[in-house]
Amino acid sequence: METGLLKIISFIFSIICLICGILLWRRRKETSDGSRNILSIIFLLLTVCCIIYLTSPFGNSLPVLSHILLDPMMVIIGLWAINLFICYPIEVMRPRQLRGWWQVLVLLPSLLATLTLVSGLQFQELLSWSDLLTHIGDIDVVFRLVCLFLLTIISLFLLVIPYNWRKSSADYRWIRKITFISQVTTFLYYGNTLTSLPLFFYLHLAWVLLTMIYLTSYELGIRVLPPTQTIQMPVSSPSISAPHKHVNIGDLWPRICQIMDECEEWRNPNATVETLSRAIGTNRIYVAKCIREHTGLTFNDYLNKKRIDFLVLQLRQDPSQDHKSLYFEAGFRSRHTVYRNFVKFMGCSPSDFIATL
């Protein structure tokens, strides 16, 4: 019964993997980076693994739903899966960075683990937690636990990797979301390998499936892509920042206008009332209050209105230009955010506005 259910789930899983992989591969050239290449290859590799499990005699012996704790093969497969997946957000954050030694460095944990596995190291079979505690000091058990620990560390690296928002279609919100997806995937994988409970296996499989569908829809319908040619954006001058000086509340509005208009801080997708208040050198509450008094808007509405005003001005000057690149220039990183704010401030969608021009 268990094997039959696994084969049905694997078949459904392989179909969805194949569809997502083909869709991303066919539209991989729309991006100026290799992010869709990475995703599509991962999805197609998962499809191949499912096909092997479903069709070949070797597949029937794979430890897909193993009753052994810390099964060595499953530990290595999990490490490779997370390691390969992390390449996708890194490519989004730092386009064309995963080349040569950088790529080797990112995949190094998986490569070392695989070499250890094929080197002939004898692995103790762990059937229960008592077996695990008994052999906790054995080199092969320590090796497997270190591999699991690396899964968490690798995904957390996304939060500290520096990136240039002028070239990347990522923002901090997206980075945190991808890190959360990786952490949940790792947690469910921990539950599967450390308990061998079918519940964790099916939850893990369902989460991976939802992640694939979300990332495919994000790439094809939500993500704002950077233009193929680098856009020269104004760089905020450090001279305007005075975080250690007292700023008169009456002087806030001129300073806000200087940063937002002259330095065009609204282009930064990570701009918040906190970053603006730090640049001015005052409290975020005073900044938000000042903006509301002068514009009647919250900070977020004030920021997004400047972006929409920029889009409207550019589209009126040349309606035929690539409006998707304008979204990127304006500081947007999500098409849904563009549409929502465009309708909010202009009363129509960007495509309807362009049609009127």
Coordinates of C-alpha atoms in Angstrom, one line a residue:
M1 CA 0.0 0.0 0.0
E2 CA 2.8 2.4 1.0
T3 CA 4.7 1.6 -2.2
G4 CA 1.7 2.1 -4.4
L5 CA 0.8 5.4 -2.8
L6 CA 4.4 6.6 -3.2
K7 CA 4.4 5.8 -6.9
I8 CA 1.1 7.7 -7.4
I9 CA 2.5 10.7 -5.5
S10 CA 5.8 10.4 -7.4
F11 CA 4.0 10.4 -10.7
I12 CA 2.0 13.6 -9.9
F13 CA 5.2 15.2 -8.5
S14 CA 7.1 14.3 -11.7
I15 CA 4.4 15.8 -14.0
I16 CA 4.4 19.1 -12.1
C17 CA 8.2 19.2 -12.0
L18 CA 8.3 18.6 -15.8
I19 CA 5.8 21.3 -16.5
C20 CA 7.5 23.9 -14.3
G21 CA 10.9 23.0 -15.7
I22 CA 9.8 23.2 -19.4
L23 CA 8.0 26.6 -18.8
L24 CA 11.1 28.1 -17.2
W25 CA 13.5 26.6 -19.7
R26 CA 11.5 28.0 -22.7
R27 CA 11.5 31.5 -21.2
R28 CA 15.0 31.4 -19.8
K29 CA 16.3 34.0 -22.2
E30 CA 13.9 36.7 -20.9
T31 CA 16.2 37.3 -17.9
S32 CA 19.7 38.9 -18.1
D33 CA 20.9 36.3 -15.5
G34 CA 20.9 32.6 -15.3
S35 CA 18.3 32.2 -12.6
R36 CA 15.7 30.5 -14.7
N37 CA 18.4 28.2 -16.1
I38 CA 19.2 27.0 -12.5
L39 CA 15.5 26.6 -11.5
S40 CA 14.6 24.7 -14.7
I41 CA 17.6 22.4 -14.4
I42 CA 16.7 21.6 -10.7
F43 CA 13.1 20.8 -11.6
L44 CA 14.1 18.7 -14.6
L45 CA 16.6 16.8 -12.4
L46 CA 13.8 16.1 -9.9
T47 CA 11.7 14.8 -12.8
V48 CA 14.5 12.4 -13.8
C49 CA 14.8 11.2 -10.2
C50 CA 11.0 10.5 -10.1
I51 CA 11.1 8.7 -13.4
I52 CA 14.0 6.5 -12.2
Y53 CA 12.1 5.6 -9.1
L54 CA 8.9 4.8 -11.0
T55 CA 10.4 2.8 -13.9
S56 CA 13.7 1.1 -13.0
P57 CA 14.5 -1.8 -10.7
F58 CA 17.2 0.3 -9.2
G59 CA 14.5 2.9 -8.3
N60 CA 12.6 0.5 -6.2
S61 CA 15.6 0.1 -3.9
L62 CA 16.1 3.9 -3.4
P63 CA 15.5 5.0 0.2
V64 CA 12.7 7.4 -0.7
L65 CA 10.8 6.6 2.5
S66 CA 13.6 5.1 4.6
H67 CA 13.0 3.7 8.0
I68 CA 16.6 4.3 8.9
L69 CA 17.6 7.4 10.8
L70 CA 20.1 9.7 9.1
D71 CA 20.2 7.4 6.0
P72 CA 23.5 8.4 4.4
M73 CA 22.1 8.5 0.9
M74 CA 19.2 10.7 1.9
V75 CA 21.5 13.0 3.8
I76 CA 23.7 13.6 0.8
I77 CA 20.7 14.0 -1.5
G78 CA 19.2 16.6 0.9
L79 CA 22.5 18.5 1.0
W80 CA 22.7 18.6 -2.8
A81 CA 19.1 19.7 -3.1
I82 CA 19.4 22.6 -0.7
N83 CA 22.8 23.5 -2.1
L84 CA 21.6 23.7 -5.7
F85 CA 18.4 25.6 -4.7
I86 CA 20.5 28.3 -3.0
C87 CA 22.3 28.9 -6.3
Y88 CA 19.0 30.4 -7.6
P89 CA 18.6 33.3 -5.2
I90 CA 22.3 34.0 -5.3
E91 CA 22.0 34.3 -9.1
V92 CA 19.1 36.7 -8.6
M93 CA 20.9 38.8 -6.0
R94 CA 24.3 38.8 -7.8
P95 CA 23.7 38.2 -11.5
R96 CA 26.5 36.3 -13.2
Q97 CA 28.5 35.8 -10.0
L98 CA 28.2 32.0 -9.9
R99 CA 31.0 31.4 -12.3
G100 CA 34.3 29.4 -11.9
W101 CA 35.6 29.2 -8.3
W102 CA 32.5 31.0 -6.9
Q103 CA 30.3 28.1 -8.1
V104 CA 32.8 25.6 -6.7
L105 CA 32.8 27.4 -3.4
V106 CA 29.0 27.4 -3.1
L107 CA 28.8 23.7 -4.0
L108 CA 31.8 22.7 -1.8
P109 CA 29.8 21.2 1.1
S110 CA 27.9 18.9 -1.2
L111 CA 31.1 17.9 -3.1
L112 CA 33.0 17.1 0.1
A113 CA 30.1 15.1 1.5
T114 CA 29.8 13.1 -1.8
L115 CA 33.5 12.4 -1.8
T116 CA 33.3 11.1 1.8
L117 CA 30.4 8.9 0.9
V118 CA 32.1 7.3 -2.1
S119 CA 35.5 7.0 -0.2
G120 CA 34.4 3.8 1.4
L121 CA 33.5 5.1 4.9
Q122 CA 31.4 2.5 6.7
F123 CA 28.1 3.9 8.0
Q124 CA 26.4 2.5 11.1
E125 CA 22.8 1.6 10.6
L126 CA 20.6 3.6 13.0
L127 CA 17.2 2.2 13.5
S128 CA 16.1 4.2 16.6
W129 CA 17.1 7.2 18.7
S130 CA 18.8 4.9 21.2
D131 CA 21.1 3.7 18.3
L132 CA 21.8 7.3 17.5
L133 CA 22.7 8.2 21.0
T134 CA 24.8 5.1 21.4
H135 CA 26.9 6.0 18.3
I136 CA 26.7 9.8 18.6
G137 CA 30.5 10.0 18.8
D138 CA 31.2 7.8 15.8
I139 CA 32.9 9.6 12.8
D140 CA 30.2 8.5 10.4
V141 CA 27.4 9.8 12.6
V142 CA 29.2 13.0 13.3
F143 CA 29.6 13.4 9.5
R144 CA 25.9 13.0 8.9
L145 CA 25.0 15.5 11.7
V146 CA 27.4 18.0 10.3
C147 CA 25.8 17.7 6.8
L148 CA 22.4 18.4 8.3
F149 CA 23.8 21.4 10.2
L150 CA 25.2 22.7 7.0
L151 CA 21.7 22.8 5.4
T152 CA 20.7 25.5 7.9
I153 CA 23.9 27.5 7.6
I154 CA 23.8 27.5 3.8
S155 CA 20.3 28.9 3.6
L156 CA 21.1 31.5 6.2
F157 CA 23.9 32.8 4.1
L158 CA 21.3 34.5 1.9
L159 CA 20.7 37.1 4.7
V160 CA 24.3 38.3 4.7
I161 CA 25.3 38.1 1.0
P162 CA 25.7 41.7 -0.1
Y163 CA 24.0 42.7 -3.4
N164 CA 23.6 45.8 -5.5
W165 CA 19.9 46.7 -5.9
R166 CA 20.7 48.8 -9.0
K167 CA 21.5 45.6 -10.9
S168 CA 19.4 43.0 -9.0
S169 CA 15.7 42.3 -9.1
A170 CA 15.8 41.2 -5.5
D171 CA 14.9 43.2 -2.4
Y172 CA 15.2 42.5 1.3
R173 CA 11.6 41.3 1.5
W174 CA 12.1 38.7 -1.2
I175 CA 15.4 37.6 0.3
R176 CA 13.8 37.0 3.6
K177 CA 10.9 35.1 1.9
I178 CA 13.3 32.8 0.1
T179 CA 15.3 32.2 3.3
F180 CA 12.1 31.3 5.1
I181 CA 11.2 28.8 2.3
S182 CA 14.7 27.2 2.6
Q183 CA 14.4 27.0 6.4
V184 CA 11.0 25.4 6.3
T185 CA 12.2 22.9 3.7
T186 CA 15.2 22.1 5.8
F187 CA 13.1 21.7 9.0
L188 CA 10.7 19.2 7.3
Y189 CA 13.8 17.4 5.9
Y190 CA 15.2 17.2 9.4
G191 CA 11.9 15.7 10.6
N192 CA 12.0 13.1 7.8
T193 CA 15.7 12.0 8.4
L194 CA 15.6 12.1 12.2
T195 CA 12.3 10.4 12.8
S196 CA 11.5 8.5 9.6
L197 CA 7.9 9.3 10.1
P198 CA 5.8 9.2 6.9
L199 CA 4.1 12.5 8.0
F200 CA 7.3 14.5 7.7
F201 CA 8.0 12.9 4.3
Y202 CA 4.6 13.8 2.8
L203 CA 4.7 17.3 4.4
H204 CA 8.2 17.8 2.9
L205 CA 7.1 16.6 -0.5
A206 CA 4.0 18.9 -0.4
W207 CA 6.1 21.9 0.6
V208 CA 8.6 21.3 -2.2
L209 CA 5.7 21.0 -4.6
L210 CA 4.2 24.3 -3.5
T211 CA 7.6 25.9 -3.6
M212 CA 8.1 24.9 -7.2
I213 CA 4.6 26.2 -8.2
Y214 CA 5.2 29.5 -6.4
L215 CA 8.7 30.1 -7.9
T216 CA 7.4 29.3 -11.4
S217 CA 4.5 31.7 -11.0
Y218 CA 6.9 34.3 -9.5
E219 CA 9.3 34.1 -12.4
L220 CA 6.7 34.2 -15.1
G221 CA 4.2 36.6 -13.6
I222 CA 5.5 38.6 -10.7
R223 CA 9.2 39.3 -10.9
V224 CA 10.3 42.6 -12.3
L225 CA 13.3 41.8 -14.5
P226 CA 16.4 44.1 -14.6
P227 CA 17.1 45.5 -18.1
T228 CA 19.8 43.9 -20.2
Q229 CA 21.6 47.2 -20.3
T230 CA 22.8 48.7 -17.0
I231 CA 20.8 51.8 -16.0
Q232 CA 22.7 54.7 -14.6
M233 CA 20.8 55.6 -11.4
P234 CA 21.7 58.5 -9.1
V235 CA 23.8 57.4 -6.1
S236 CA 22.8 58.9 -2.7
S237 CA 25.5 61.2 -1.5
P238 CA 26.9 60.2 1.9
S239 CA 27.2 63.9 2.8
I240 CA 23.4 64.1 3.4
S241 CA 23.6 61.6 6.2
A242 CA 24.1 63.0 9.7
P243 CA 23.0 60.2 12.1
H244 CA 25.1 61.6 14.9
K245 CA 23.9 65.2 14.7
H246 CA 20.7 66.7 16.2
V247 CA 18.3 67.7 13.5
N248 CA 15.7 70.4 14.1
I249 CA 12.2 69.1 13.5
G250 CA 11.4 72.2 11.5
D251 CA 14.2 71.3 9.0
L252 CA 13.0 67.8 8.4
W253 CA 10.9 68.5 5.3
P254 CA 13.7 70.2 3.3
R255 CA 16.0 67.3 4.2
I256 CA 13.3 64.8 3.2
C257 CA 12.9 66.5 -0.1
Q258 CA 16.6 66.6 -0.7
I259 CA 17.0 62.9 -0.2
M260 CA 13.8 61.8 -2.0
D261 CA 14.0 64.3 -4.9
E262 CA 17.7 65.2 -5.5
C263 CA 19.1 61.8 -4.6
E264 CA 16.0 59.9 -5.7
E265 CA 15.9 57.5 -2.8
W266 CA 12.5 56.2 -4.0
R267 CA 14.4 54.2 -6.6
N268 CA 15.8 52.0 -3.9
P269 CA 13.4 49.0 -3.4
N270 CA 14.6 48.7 0.2
A271 CA 13.8 52.3 1.1
T272 CA 11.8 52.5 4.4
V273 CA 11.0 55.2 6.9
E274 CA 13.8 53.7 9.0
T275 CA 16.4 54.1 6.3
L276 CA 15.2 57.7 5.6
S277 CA 15.2 58.7 9.3
R278 CA 18.8 57.3 9.7
A279 CA 19.9 59.3 6.7
I280 CA 18.5 62.4 8.2
G281 CA 19.6 61.6 11.7
T282 CA 16.3 61.7 13.6
N283 CA 13.5 59.5 14.8
R284 CA 11.3 57.6 12.3
I285 CA 8.1 58.8 14.1
Y286 CA 9.1 62.5 13.3
V287 CA 9.8 61.6 9.7
A288 CA 6.5 59.8 9.2
K289 CA 4.6 62.7 11.0
C290 CA 6.4 65.3 8.8
I291 CA 5.5 63.5 5.6
R292 CA 1.9 63.2 6.6
E293 CA 1.6 66.8 7.6
H294 CA 3.0 68.0 4.2
T295 CA 1.5 65.4 1.9
G296 CA -1.4 63.8 3.7
L297 CA 0.2 60.4 2.9
T298 CA 1.8 57.7 4.9
F299 CA 5.5 57.1 4.1
N300 CA 4.8 54.0 2.0
D301 CA 2.1 55.9 -0.1
Y302 CA 4.4 58.9 -0.4
L303 CA 7.2 56.6 -1.7
N304 CA 5.0 54.6 -4.1
K305 CA 3.4 57.8 -5.4
K306 CA 6.8 59.1 -6.4
R307 CA 7.4 55.9 -8.2
I308 CA 4.1 56.0 -10.0
D309 CA 4.6 59.7 -10.9
F310 CA 7.9 58.7 -12.5
L311 CA 6.3 55.9 -14.5
V312 CA 3.5 58.2 -15.7
L313 CA 6.0 60.9 -16.8
Q314 CA 8.1 58.4 -18.7
L315 CA 5.2 56.7 -20.4
R316 CA 3.7 60.1 -21.5
Q317 CA 7.1 61.0 -23.0
D318 CA 7.4 57.7 -24.9
P319 CA 4.5 55.2 -24.6
S320 CA 6.3 52.7 -26.8
Q321 CA 9.3 52.2 -24.5
D322 CA 9.6 49.0 -22.4
H323 CA 7.5 49.7 -19.4
K324 CA 8.8 46.6 -17.6
S325 CA 12.2 48.2 -17.5
L326 CA 10.6 51.3 -16.2
Y327 CA 9.2 49.3 -13.3
F328 CA 12.7 48.3 -12.4
E329 CA 14.0 51.9 -12.7
A330 CA 11.2 53.2 -10.4
G331 CA 12.2 50.8 -7.6
F332 CA 9.5 48.2 -8.0
R333 CA 10.4 44.5 -7.8
S334 CA 7.0 43.0 -8.1
R335 CA 4.4 43.5 -10.9
H336 CA 1.6 43.0 -8.5
T337 CA 2.9 46.0 -6.5
V338 CA 3.1 48.1 -9.6
Y339 CA -0.5 47.3 -10.6
R340 CA -1.9 47.8 -7.2
N341 CA -0.2 51.2 -6.7
F342 CA -0.9 52.3 -10.3
V343 CA -4.6 51.7 -9.8
K344 CA -4.5 53.3 -6.4
F345 CA -3.0 56.6 -7.7
M346 CA -4.1 56.7 -11.3
G347 CA -7.4 54.8 -11.2
C348 CA -6.4 52.4 -14.0
S349 CA -3.8 49.7 -14.8
P350 CA -0.6 50.5 -16.5
S351 CA -1.7 48.7 -19.7
D352 CA -5.0 50.8 -19.8
F353 CA -3.0 53.9 -19.2
I354 CA -0.7 53.1 -22.1
A355 CA -3.7 52.4 -24.3
T356 CA -5.0 55.9 -23.7
L357 CA -1.7 57.4 -24.9

